[in-house]
CSV table of C-alpha atoms in Angstrom, one decimal:
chain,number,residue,atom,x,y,z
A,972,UNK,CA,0.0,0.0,0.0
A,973,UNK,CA,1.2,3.3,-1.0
A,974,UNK,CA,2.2,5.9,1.7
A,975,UNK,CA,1.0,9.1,2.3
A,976,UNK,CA,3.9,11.6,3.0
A,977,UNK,CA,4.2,13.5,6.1
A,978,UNK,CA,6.5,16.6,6.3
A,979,UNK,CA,8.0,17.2,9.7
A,980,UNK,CA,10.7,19.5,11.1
A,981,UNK,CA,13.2,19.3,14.0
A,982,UNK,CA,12.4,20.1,17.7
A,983,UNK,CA,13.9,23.0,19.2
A,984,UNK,CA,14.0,22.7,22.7
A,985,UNK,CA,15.4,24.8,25.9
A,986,UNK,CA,16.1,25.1,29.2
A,987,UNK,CA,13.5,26.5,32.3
A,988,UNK,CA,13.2,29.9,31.7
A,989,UNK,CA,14.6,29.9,28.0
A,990,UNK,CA,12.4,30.4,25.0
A,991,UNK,CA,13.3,28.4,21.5
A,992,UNK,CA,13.9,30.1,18.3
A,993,UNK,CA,13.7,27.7,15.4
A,994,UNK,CA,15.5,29.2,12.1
A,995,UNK,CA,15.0,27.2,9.0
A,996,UNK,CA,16.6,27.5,5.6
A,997,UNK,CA,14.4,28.0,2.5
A,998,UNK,CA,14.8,26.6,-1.3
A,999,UNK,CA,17.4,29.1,-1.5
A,1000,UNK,CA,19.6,27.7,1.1
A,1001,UNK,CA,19.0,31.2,3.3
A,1002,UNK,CA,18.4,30.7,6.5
A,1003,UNK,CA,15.5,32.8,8.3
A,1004,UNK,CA,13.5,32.8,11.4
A,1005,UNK,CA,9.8,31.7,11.6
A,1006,UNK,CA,6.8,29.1,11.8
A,1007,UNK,CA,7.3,25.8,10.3
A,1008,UNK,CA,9.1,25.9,7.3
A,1009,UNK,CA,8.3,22.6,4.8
A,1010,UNK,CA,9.6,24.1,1.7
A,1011,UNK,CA,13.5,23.8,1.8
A,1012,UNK,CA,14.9,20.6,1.3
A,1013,UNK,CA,13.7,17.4,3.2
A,1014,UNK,CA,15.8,14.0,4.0
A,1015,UNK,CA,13.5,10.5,3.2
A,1016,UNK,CA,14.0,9.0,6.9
A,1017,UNK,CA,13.0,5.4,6.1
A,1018,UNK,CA,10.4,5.9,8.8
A,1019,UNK,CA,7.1,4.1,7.5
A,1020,UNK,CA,3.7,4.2,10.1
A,1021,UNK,CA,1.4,1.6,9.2
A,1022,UNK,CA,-1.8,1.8,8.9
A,1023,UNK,CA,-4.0,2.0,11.9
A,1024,UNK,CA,-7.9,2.9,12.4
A,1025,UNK,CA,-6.0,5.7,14.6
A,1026,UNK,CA,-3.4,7.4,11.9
A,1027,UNK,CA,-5.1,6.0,8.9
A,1028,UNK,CA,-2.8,5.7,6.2
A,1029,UNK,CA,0.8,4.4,6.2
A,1030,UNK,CA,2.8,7.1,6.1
A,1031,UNK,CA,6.3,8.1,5.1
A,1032,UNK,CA,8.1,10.8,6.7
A,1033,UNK,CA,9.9,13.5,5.0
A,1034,UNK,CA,12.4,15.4,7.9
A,1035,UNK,CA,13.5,19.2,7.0
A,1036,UNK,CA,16.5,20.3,9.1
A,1037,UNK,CA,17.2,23.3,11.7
A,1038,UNK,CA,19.6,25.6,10.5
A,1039,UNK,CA,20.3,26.5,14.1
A,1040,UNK,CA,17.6,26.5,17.5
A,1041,UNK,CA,18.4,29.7,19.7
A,1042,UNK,CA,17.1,29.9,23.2
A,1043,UNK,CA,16.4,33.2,24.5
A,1044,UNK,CA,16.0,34.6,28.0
A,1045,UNK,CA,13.1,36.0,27.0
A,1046,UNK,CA,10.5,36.0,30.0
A,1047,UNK,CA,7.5,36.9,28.0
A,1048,UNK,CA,7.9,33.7,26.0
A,1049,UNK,CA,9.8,31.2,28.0
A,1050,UNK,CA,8.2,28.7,30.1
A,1051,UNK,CA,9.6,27.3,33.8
A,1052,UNK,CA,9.8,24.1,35.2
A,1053,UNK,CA,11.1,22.2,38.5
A,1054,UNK,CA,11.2,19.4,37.2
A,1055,UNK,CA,14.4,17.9,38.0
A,1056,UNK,CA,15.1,16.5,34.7
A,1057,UNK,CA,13.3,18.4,32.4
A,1058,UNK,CA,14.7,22.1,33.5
A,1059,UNK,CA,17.7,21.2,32.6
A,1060,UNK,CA,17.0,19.9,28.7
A,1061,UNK,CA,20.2,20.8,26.5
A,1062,UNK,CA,22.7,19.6,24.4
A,1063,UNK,CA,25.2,19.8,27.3
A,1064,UNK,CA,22.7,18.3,29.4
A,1065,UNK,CA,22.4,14.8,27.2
A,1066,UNK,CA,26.4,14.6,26.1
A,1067,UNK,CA,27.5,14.5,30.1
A,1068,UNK,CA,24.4,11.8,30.7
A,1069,UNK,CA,25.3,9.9,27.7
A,1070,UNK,CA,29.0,9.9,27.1
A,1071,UNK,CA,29.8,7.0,25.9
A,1072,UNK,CA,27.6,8.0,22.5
A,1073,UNK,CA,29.6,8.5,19.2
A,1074,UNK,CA,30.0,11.9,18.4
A,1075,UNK,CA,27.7,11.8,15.7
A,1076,UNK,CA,25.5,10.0,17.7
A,1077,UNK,CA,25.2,12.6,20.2
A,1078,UNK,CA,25.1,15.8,17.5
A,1079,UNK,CA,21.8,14.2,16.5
A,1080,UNK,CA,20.2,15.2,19.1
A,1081,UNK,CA,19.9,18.9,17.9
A,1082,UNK,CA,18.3,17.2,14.7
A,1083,UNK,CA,15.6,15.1,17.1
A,1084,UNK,CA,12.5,15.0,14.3
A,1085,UNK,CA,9.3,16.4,16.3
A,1086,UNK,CA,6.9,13.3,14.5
A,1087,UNK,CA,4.0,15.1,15.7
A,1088,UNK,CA,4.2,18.3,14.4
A,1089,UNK,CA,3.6,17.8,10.6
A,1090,UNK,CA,2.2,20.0,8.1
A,1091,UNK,CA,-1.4,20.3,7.9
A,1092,UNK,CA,-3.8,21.8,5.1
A,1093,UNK,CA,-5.6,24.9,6.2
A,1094,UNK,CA,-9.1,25.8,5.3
A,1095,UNK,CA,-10.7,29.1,5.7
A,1096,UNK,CA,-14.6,29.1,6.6
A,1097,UNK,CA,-16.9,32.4,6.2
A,1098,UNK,CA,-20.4,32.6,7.5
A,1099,UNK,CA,-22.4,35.4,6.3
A,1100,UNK,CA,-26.1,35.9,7.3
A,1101,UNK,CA,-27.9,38.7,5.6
A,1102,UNK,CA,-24.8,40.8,6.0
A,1103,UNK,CA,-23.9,41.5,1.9
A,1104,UNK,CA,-21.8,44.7,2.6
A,1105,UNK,CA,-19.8,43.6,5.3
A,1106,UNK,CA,-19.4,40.4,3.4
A,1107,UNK,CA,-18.2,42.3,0.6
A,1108,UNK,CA,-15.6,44.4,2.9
A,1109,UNK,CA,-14.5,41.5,4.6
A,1110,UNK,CA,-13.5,40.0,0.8
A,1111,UNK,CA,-12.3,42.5,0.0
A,1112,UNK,CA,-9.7,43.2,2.7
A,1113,UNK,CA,-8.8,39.6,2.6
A,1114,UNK,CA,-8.0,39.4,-1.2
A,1115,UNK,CA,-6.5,42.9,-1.3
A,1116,UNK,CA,-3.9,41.4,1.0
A,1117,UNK,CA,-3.4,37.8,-0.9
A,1118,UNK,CA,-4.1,36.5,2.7
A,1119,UNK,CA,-5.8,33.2,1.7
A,1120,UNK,CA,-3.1,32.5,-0.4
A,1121,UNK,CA,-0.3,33.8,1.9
A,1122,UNK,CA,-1.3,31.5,5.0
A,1123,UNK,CA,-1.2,28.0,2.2
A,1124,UNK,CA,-5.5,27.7,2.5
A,1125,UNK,CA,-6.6,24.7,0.6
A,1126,UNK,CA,-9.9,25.6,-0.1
A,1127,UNK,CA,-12.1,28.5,1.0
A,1128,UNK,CA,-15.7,28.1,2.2
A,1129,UNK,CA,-18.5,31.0,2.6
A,1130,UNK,CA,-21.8,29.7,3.9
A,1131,UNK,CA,-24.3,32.2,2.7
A,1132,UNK,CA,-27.2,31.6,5.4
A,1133,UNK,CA,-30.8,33.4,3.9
A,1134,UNK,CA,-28.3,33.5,0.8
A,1135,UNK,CA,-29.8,36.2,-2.0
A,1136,UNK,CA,-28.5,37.7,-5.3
A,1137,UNK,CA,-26.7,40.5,-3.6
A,1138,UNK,CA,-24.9,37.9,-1.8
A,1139,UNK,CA,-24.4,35.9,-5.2
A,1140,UNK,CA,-23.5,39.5,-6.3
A,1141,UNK,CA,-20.7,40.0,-3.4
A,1142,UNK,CA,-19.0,36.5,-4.2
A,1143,UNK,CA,-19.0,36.8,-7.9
A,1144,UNK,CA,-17.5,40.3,-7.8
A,1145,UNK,CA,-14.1,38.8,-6.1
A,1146,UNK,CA,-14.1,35.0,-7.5
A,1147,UNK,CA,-12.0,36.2,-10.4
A,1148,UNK,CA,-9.3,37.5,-8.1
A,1149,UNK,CA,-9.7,34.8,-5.5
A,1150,UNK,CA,-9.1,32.0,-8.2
A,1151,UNK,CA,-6.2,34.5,-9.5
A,1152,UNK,CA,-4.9,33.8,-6.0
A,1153,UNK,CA,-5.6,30.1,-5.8
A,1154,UNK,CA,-8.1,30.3,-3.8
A,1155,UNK,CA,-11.4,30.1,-5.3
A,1156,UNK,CA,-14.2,30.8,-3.0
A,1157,UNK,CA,-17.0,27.6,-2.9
A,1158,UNK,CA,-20.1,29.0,-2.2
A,1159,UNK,CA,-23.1,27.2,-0.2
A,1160,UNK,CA,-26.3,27.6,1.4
A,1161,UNK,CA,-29.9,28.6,-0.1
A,1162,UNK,CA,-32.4,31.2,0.7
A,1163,UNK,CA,-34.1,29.1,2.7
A,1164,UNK,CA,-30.8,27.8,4.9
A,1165,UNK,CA,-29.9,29.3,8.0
A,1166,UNK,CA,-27.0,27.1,9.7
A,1167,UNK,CA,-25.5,27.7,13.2
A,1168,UNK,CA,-21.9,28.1,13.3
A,1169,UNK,CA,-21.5,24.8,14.8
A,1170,UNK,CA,-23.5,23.0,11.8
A,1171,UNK,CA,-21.7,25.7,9.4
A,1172,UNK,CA,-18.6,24.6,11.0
A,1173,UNK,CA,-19.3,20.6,10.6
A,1174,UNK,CA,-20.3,21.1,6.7
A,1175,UNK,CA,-17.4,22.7,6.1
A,1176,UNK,CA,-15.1,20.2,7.8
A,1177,UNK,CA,-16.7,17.5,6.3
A,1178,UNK,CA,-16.1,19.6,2.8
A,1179,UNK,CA,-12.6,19.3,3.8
A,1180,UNK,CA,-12.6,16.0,4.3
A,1181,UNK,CA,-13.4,15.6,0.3
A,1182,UNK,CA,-11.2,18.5,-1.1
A,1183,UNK,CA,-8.4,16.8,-3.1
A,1184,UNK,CA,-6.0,18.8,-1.1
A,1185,UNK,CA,-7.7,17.6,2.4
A,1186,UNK,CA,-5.7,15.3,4.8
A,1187,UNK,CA,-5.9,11.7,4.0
A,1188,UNK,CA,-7.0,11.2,7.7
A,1189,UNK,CA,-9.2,14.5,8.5
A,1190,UNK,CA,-6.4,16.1,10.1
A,1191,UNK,CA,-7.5,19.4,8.3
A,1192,UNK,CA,-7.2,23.0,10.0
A,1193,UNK,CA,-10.6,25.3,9.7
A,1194,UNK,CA,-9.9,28.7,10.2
A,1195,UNK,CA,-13.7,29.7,11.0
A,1196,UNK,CA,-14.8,33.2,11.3
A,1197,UNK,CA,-18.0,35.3,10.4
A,1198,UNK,CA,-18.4,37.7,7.5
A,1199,UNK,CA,-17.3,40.9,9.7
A,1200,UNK,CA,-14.1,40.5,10.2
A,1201,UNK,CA,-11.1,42.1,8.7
A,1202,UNK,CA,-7.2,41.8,9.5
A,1203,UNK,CA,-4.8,44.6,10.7
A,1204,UNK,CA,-1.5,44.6,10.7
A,1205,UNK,CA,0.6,47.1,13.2
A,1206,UNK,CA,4.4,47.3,13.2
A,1207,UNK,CA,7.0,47.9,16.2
A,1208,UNK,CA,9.3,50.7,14.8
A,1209,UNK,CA,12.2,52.3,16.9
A,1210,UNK,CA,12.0,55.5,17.9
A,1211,UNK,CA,14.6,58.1,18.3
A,1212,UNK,CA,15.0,57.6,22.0
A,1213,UNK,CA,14.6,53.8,22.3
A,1214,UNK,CA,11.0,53.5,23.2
A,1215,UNK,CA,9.2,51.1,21.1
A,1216,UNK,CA,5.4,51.5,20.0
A,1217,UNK,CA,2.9,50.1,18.2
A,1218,UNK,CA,1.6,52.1,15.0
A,1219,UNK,CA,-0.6,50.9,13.1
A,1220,UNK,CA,-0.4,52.0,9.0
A,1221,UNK,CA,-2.9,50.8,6.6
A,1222,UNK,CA,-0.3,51.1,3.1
A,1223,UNK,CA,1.4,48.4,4.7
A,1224,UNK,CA,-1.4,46.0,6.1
A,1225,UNK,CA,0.0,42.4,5.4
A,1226,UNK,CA,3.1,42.7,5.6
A,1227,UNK,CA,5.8,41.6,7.8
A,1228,UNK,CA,6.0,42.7,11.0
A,1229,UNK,CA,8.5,42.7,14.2
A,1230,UNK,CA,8.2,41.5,17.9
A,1231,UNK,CA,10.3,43.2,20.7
A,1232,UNK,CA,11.9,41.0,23.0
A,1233,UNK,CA,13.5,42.6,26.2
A,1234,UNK,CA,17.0,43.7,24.8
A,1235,UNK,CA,17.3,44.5,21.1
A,1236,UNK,CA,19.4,41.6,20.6
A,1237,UNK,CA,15.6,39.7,21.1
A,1238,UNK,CA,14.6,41.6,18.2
A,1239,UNK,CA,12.6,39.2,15.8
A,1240,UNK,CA,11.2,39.3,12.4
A,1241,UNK,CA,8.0,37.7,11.7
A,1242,UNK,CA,5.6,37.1,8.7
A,1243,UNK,CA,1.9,36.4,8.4
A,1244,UNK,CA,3.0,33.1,7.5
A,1245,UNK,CA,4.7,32.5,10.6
A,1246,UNK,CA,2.0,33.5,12.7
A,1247,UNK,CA,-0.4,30.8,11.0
A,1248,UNK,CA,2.1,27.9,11.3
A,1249,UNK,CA,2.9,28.8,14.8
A,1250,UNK,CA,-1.3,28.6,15.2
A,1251,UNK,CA,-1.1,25.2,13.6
A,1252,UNK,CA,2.1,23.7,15.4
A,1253,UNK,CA,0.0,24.5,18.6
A,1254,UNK,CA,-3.0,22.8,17.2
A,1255,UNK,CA,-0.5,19.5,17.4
A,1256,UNK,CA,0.8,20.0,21.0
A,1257,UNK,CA,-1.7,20.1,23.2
A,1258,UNK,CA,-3.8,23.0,22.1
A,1259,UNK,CA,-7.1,22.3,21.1
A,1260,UNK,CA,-8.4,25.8,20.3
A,1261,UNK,CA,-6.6,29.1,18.6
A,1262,UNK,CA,-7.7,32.3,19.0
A,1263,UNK,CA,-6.7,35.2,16.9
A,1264,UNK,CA,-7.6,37.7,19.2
A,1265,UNK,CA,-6.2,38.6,22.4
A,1266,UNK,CA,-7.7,37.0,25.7
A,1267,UNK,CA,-10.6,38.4,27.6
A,1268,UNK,CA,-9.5,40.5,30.1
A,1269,UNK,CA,-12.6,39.0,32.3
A,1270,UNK,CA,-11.0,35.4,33.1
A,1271,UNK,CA,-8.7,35.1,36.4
A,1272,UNK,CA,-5.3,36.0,35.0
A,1273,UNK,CA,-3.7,33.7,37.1
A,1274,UNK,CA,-5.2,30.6,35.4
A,1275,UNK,CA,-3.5,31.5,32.2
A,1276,UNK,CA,0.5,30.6,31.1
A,1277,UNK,CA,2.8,31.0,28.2
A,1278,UNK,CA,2.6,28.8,25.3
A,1279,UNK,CA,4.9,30.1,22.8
A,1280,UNK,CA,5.4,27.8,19.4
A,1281,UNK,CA,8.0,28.4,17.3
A,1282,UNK,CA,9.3,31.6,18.9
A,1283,UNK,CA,5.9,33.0,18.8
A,1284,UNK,CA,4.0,34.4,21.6
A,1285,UNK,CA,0.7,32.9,22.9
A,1286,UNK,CA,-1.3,33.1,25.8
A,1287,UNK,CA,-2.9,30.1,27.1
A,1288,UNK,CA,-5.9,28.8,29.8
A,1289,UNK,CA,-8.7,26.2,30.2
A,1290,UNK,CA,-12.0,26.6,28.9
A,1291,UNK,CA,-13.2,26.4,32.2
A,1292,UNK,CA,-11.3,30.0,32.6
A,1293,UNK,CA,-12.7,31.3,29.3
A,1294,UNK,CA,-15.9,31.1,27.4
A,1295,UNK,CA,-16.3,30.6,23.5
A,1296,UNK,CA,-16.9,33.8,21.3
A,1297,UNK,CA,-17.8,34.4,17.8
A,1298,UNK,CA,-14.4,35.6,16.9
A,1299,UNK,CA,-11.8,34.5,14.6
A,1300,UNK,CA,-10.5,31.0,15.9
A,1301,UNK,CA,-9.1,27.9,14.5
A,1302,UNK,CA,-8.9,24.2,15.3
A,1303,UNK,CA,-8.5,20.8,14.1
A,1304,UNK,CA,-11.4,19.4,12.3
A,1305,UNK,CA,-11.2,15.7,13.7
A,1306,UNK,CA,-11.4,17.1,17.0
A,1307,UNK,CA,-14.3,19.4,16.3
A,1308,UNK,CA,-16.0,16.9,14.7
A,1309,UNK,CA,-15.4,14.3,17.4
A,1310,UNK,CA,-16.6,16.6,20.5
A,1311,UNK,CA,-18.4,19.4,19.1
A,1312,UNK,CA,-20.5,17.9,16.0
A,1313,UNK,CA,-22.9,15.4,18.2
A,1314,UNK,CA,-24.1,19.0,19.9
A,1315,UNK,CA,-25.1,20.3,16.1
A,1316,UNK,CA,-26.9,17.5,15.0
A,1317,UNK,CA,-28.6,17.6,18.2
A,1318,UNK,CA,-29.7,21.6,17.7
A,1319,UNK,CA,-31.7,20.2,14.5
A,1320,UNK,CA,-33.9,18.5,16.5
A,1321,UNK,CA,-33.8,19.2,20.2
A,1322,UNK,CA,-35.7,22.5,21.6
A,1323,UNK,CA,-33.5,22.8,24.7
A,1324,UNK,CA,-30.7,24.4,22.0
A,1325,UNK,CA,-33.7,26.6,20.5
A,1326,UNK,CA,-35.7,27.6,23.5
A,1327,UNK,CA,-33.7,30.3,24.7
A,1328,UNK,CA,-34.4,33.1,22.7
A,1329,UNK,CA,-37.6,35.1,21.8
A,1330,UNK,CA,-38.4,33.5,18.3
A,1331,UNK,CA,-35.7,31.0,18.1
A,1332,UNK,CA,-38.2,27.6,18.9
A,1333,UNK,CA,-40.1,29.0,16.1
A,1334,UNK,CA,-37.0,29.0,13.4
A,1335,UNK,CA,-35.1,26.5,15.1
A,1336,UNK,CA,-32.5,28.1,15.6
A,1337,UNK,CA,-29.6,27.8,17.8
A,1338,UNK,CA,-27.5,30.6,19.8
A,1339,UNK,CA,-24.3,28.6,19.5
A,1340,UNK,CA,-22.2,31.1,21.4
A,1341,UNK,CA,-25.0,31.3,24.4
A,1342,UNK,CA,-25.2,27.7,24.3
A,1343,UNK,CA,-21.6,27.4,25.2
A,1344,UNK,CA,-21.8,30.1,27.2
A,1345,UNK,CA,-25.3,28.5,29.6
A,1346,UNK,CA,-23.8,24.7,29.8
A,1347,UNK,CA,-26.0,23.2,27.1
A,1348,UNK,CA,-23.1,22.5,25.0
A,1349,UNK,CA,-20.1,21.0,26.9
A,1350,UNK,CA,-17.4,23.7,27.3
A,1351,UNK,CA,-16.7,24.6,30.7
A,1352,UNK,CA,-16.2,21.0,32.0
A,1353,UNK,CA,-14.3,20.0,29.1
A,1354,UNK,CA,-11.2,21.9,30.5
A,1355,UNK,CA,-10.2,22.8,26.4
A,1356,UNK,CA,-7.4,24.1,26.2
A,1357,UNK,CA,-7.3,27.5,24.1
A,1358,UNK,CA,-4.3,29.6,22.8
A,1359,UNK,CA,-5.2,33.3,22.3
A,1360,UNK,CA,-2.9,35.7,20.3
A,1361,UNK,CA,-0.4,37.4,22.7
A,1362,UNK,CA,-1.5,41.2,23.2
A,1363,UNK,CA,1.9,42.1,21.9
A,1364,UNK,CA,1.8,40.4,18.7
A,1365,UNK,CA,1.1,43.3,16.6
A,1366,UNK,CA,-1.6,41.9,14.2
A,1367,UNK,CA,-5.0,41.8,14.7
A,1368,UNK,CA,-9.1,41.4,13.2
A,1369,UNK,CA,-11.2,44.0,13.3
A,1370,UNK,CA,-15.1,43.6,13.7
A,1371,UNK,CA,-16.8,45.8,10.8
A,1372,UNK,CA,-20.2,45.6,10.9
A,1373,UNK,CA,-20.9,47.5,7.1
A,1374,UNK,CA,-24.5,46.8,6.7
A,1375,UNK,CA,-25.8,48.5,10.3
């Protein structure tokens, strides 16, 4: 049986206290700092996973070296431990435990392939109800930018709920330009449809899951958010006497943008790219939910920690801690599917997830966010975890309600 090829890079890891900067090379052979990088060259490892019911596939994997792994004492980033053994992870640390290792042996360690972390297709899902114009704006911004094309999306899905020809007017007004990009928009829902996010959500995982560019075991990426939203970019410039701020300057929405560490030595470059793959190397290490905005300021600040990927600032807590919104988030579709979907299929049918509103029983309707929110929908005793965008990270979306 033929396998499947799975692209993985190298773990960069650090000691308590220290934060890891992966830098990668690219086609080129230059070496830069960022997310995951799967396009320079890759070494066949002779690693073959059979087939399971749990990975699907066999798969083949295809390792793409470090060019170097910095840690950095940067204490907005790094993360502490006691443990005993593991606050002292290093090179240094493993030669003086295992020195009776060849040389070449040992050096393989900084080359360690993280299996997990692979490269996953991205999908981007729009919901618009009603809402032509700020569907419209929200197109707009996105393909005036090449973002759907600049973070790898497979395929991108808008869910026209109460769908009508201005609507059919909106999306064939940018589906030149989007195919242009490679990213042709694929258009559902009727005049008659009116999906919840969480059914809106399933069908377009489940349209993933037949894209010829979807995961071969539903390990796809759904960037969800609704029709209103539109991405800023702000930059971290240097000022004549040191201080660095946050401006914000529309002519160069999109592009790349910096991150100030404590000491300009800690001065990193980023791209939108990196930001995405940092999202989506979190998404394989424990994360279950990414947010794109920055965290409530309501939840008990305590609760929350550091979960930096790929030199990237997040911020992280429990969904215990902090409630689902309607805002820009991503996650793995074969997790949404397996602990989230049951709850749609049930809001078809069941009026306890359409009674709570004045008119909803009679549309049959549900409040998705209000149903996460009340304890209908499991949420707060699930203990998620969720990753929201560092309040320092200067990019951010912007909720643009056009038609009023």
């Amino acid at each position: 049986e033929e396998a499947n090829i799975a692209h993985v890079t190298s773990m960069c890891r650090c000691p308590s206290g220290q934060a890891p900067f992966p830098f990668y090379r690219d086609i080129a052979g230059n070496a830069g700092h960022g997310g995951l990088k799967f396009d320079g060259p890759g070494y066949d490892t002779g690693l073959i996973q059979p087939r399971s019911l749990a990975t699907g596939p066999p798969r083949a994997f295809v390792h793409h070296h470090l060019s170097a792994c910095t840690c950095a004492k940067d204490e907005n980033i790094a993360g502490h431990t006691q443990d005993q053994f593991l606050k002292n992870i290093s090179p240094h640390n493993f030669r003086s435990r295992c020195p009776h290792l060849d040389p070449d042996v040992m050096d393989r360690w900084k080359q360690m392939p993280d299996w997990g972390v692979q490269d996953l297709p991205i999908f981007v899902g729009i919901q618009s109800f009603e809402t032509p114009l700020s569907l419209d704006a929200s197109l707009s911004n996105s393909l005036e930018h090449n973002f759907f094309a600049r973070i790898k999306a497979k395929g991108v899905f808008v869910q026209l709920n109460h769908r009508s020809d201005m609507d059919d007017e909106v999306v064939a007004k940018h589906q030149l330009v989007a195919t242009q990009q490679g990213t042709p928009l694929t258009v559902t829902g009727s005049a008659e449809e009116n999906l919840n996010p969480g059914l809106a959500i399933s069908k377009m995982c489940r349209m993933a899951e037949q894209h010829p560019d979807g995961h071969p075991n539903g390990e796809n990426v759904l960037m969800f958010l609704e029709k209103d939203w539109q991405l800023r970019v702000w930059h971290l410039v240097e000022e004549e006497l040191g201080i660095h701020g946050r401006h914000y300057n529309p002519s160069r929405e999109g592009q790349d943008f910096y991150m100030q560490g404590q000491s300009e030595k800690n001065k990193y470059t980023y791209s939108l790219e990196d930001f995405f793959q940092s999202a989506v190397a979190l998404l394989q290490r424990g994360v279950d939910i990414v947010r794109l905005k920055n965290r409530f300021r309501g939840p008990d600040g305590a609760a929350a920690w550091p979960c930096q990927a790929q030199g990237m600032r997040w911020t992280c807590i429990t969904s215990h801690q902090m409630r689902w919104a309607n805002q820009p988030v991503m996650f793995r579709c074969d997790w949404f599917l397996r602990y989230l979907e049951p709850f749609a299929i049930q809001s078809l049918t069941d009026p306890i997830l359409t009674g709570c509103r004045r008119g909803f029983p009679e549309t049959g309707y549900c409040d998705w966010e209000e149903a996460m929110q009340d304890g209908r929908i499991a949420w707060t005793n699930s203990n998620w975890v969720i990753a929201s965008k560092s309040a320092d990270v200067p990019l951010d979306w912007s909720h643009r309600e056009v038609d009023g």
